[in-house]
Coordinates of C-alpha atoms in Angstrom, one line a residue:
M1 CA 5.3 -24.8 18.8
S2 CA 3.0 -22.2 17.4
S3 CA -0.7 -22.7 17.3
P4 CA -2.4 -23.0 13.9
P5 CA -4.3 -19.9 12.5
Q6 CA -7.8 -19.6 13.7
A7 CA -9.8 -20.1 10.6
H8 CA -13.0 -18.7 12.0
N9 CA -11.1 -15.4 12.8
F10 CA -9.6 -15.0 9.4
D11 CA -10.6 -11.6 7.9
V12 CA -10.2 -11.9 4.1
G13 CA -11.8 -8.4 3.8
T14 CA -9.1 -6.4 5.5
M15 CA -7.1 -4.5 2.9
S16 CA -3.4 -3.7 3.3
P17 CA -2.1 -0.2 2.8
A18 CA -0.8 -1.2 -0.6
E19 CA -4.3 -2.4 -1.6
N20 CA -5.9 0.8 -0.3
T21 CA -3.4 2.7 -2.5
I22 CA -4.4 0.7 -5.5
K23 CA -8.1 1.1 -4.7
T24 CA -7.7 4.9 -4.6
F25 CA -5.6 4.8 -7.8
V26 CA -8.3 2.9 -9.6
E27 CA -11.1 5.1 -8.3
L28 CA -9.2 8.2 -9.4
H29 CA -8.2 7.0 -12.9
M30 CA -10.7 4.4 -14.0
H31 CA -12.8 6.7 -16.1
I32 CA -10.1 9.0 -17.5
P33 CA -9.1 8.2 -21.1
P34 CA -5.4 7.2 -21.2
S35 CA -4.6 10.0 -23.6
A36 CA -6.2 12.6 -21.2
S37 CA -4.4 11.3 -18.1
S38 CA -1.7 13.4 -16.6
L39 CA 0.1 10.3 -15.1
T40 CA 3.8 10.3 -15.9
L41 CA 6.0 7.3 -16.6
E42 CA 7.6 7.7 -13.2
E43 CA 4.2 7.7 -11.4
L44 CA 3.2 4.6 -13.4
M45 CA 6.4 2.8 -12.3
T46 CA 5.8 3.7 -8.7
T47 CA 2.2 2.5 -8.9
A48 CA 3.3 -0.7 -10.6
G49 CA 5.6 -1.4 -7.6
V50 CA 2.7 -0.9 -5.2
L51 CA 0.5 -3.0 -7.5
R52 CA 3.1 -5.9 -7.3
Q53 CA 3.1 -5.6 -3.5
A54 CA -0.8 -5.6 -3.3
S55 CA -1.0 -8.6 -5.6
A56 CA 1.4 -10.5 -3.5
I57 CA -0.5 -9.7 -0.3
I58 CA -3.8 -10.8 -1.9
E59 CA -2.3 -14.1 -3.0
A60 CA -0.7 -14.7 0.4
T61 CA -4.0 -14.1 2.0
K62 CA -5.6 -16.8 -0.1
D63 CA -2.7 -19.2 0.4
A64 CA -2.8 -18.7 4.2
L65 CA -6.5 -19.3 4.4
F66 CA -6.3 -22.4 2.1
T67 CA -3.8 -24.0 4.6
V68 CA -6.7 -24.0 7.1
R69 CA -9.9 -24.3 5.0
L70 CA -11.6 -23.1 1.8
F71 CA -13.2 -19.7 1.3
T72 CA -16.8 -19.3 2.3
P73 CA -18.9 -17.8 -0.6
A74 CA -18.9 -14.4 1.0
E75 CA -15.1 -14.5 1.5
L76 CA -14.6 -15.6 -2.1
Y77 CA -16.7 -12.6 -3.3
V78 CA -14.6 -10.2 -1.2
W79 CA -11.3 -11.8 -2.4
L80 CA -12.3 -11.7 -6.0
T81 CA -13.3 -8.0 -5.6
R82 CA -9.8 -7.3 -4.2
R83 CA -8.2 -9.2 -7.0
Q84 CA -10.3 -7.2 -9.6
L85 CA -8.9 -4.0 -8.3
T86 CA -5.4 -5.1 -9.1
I87 CA -6.6 -6.2 -12.6
D88 CA -8.2 -2.7 -13.1
A89 CA -5.0 -1.0 -11.9
Y90 CA -2.9 -3.1 -14.3
N91 CA -5.1 -2.1 -17.2
I92 CA -5.0 1.6 -16.3
I93 CA -1.1 1.5 -16.1
R94 CA -0.8 -0.5 -19.4
R95 CA -3.1 1.8 -21.3
R96 CA -1.5 5.0 -20.0
A97 CA 2.0 3.7 -20.7
A98 CA 0.8 2.9 -24.3
A99 CA -0.6 6.5 -24.6
I100 CA 2.8 7.9 -23.4
L101 CA 4.6 5.8 -26.0
W102 CA 2.2 7.0 -28.7
Q103 CA 2.8 10.6 -27.7
E104 CA 6.5 10.1 -27.6
F105 CA 7.1 8.0 -30.7
G106 CA 3.8 8.0 -32.7
G107 CA 2.1 5.0 -34.1
G108 CA 0.6 2.1 -32.3
R109 CA -2.7 1.9 -30.4
T110 CA -3.5 3.4 -27.1
E111 CA -6.9 1.8 -26.4
R112 CA -7.9 -1.9 -26.3

């Protein structure tokens, strides 16, 4: 029988490689207007796959900790910061995809 996770050793602040990739993506693209971005549709799709993985890891981290105990206030802050990165990445991807569609087909809005 395996022993239960050690709640006091749980490190909610350790980011996975997927999360680090998303963090770098957000830092590089957050302040570039979607219409000025050079991201291609293929790059957006690749990043969206990494984003899906990072989101799953963040949720699994929360779920694993909740089987043992609740977040401390500091852990909650760190977890919410990690989650915000995925939200920011999603918004960058969505806006750039809309800009690509605008350039390709015309019409519609690129900014929200």
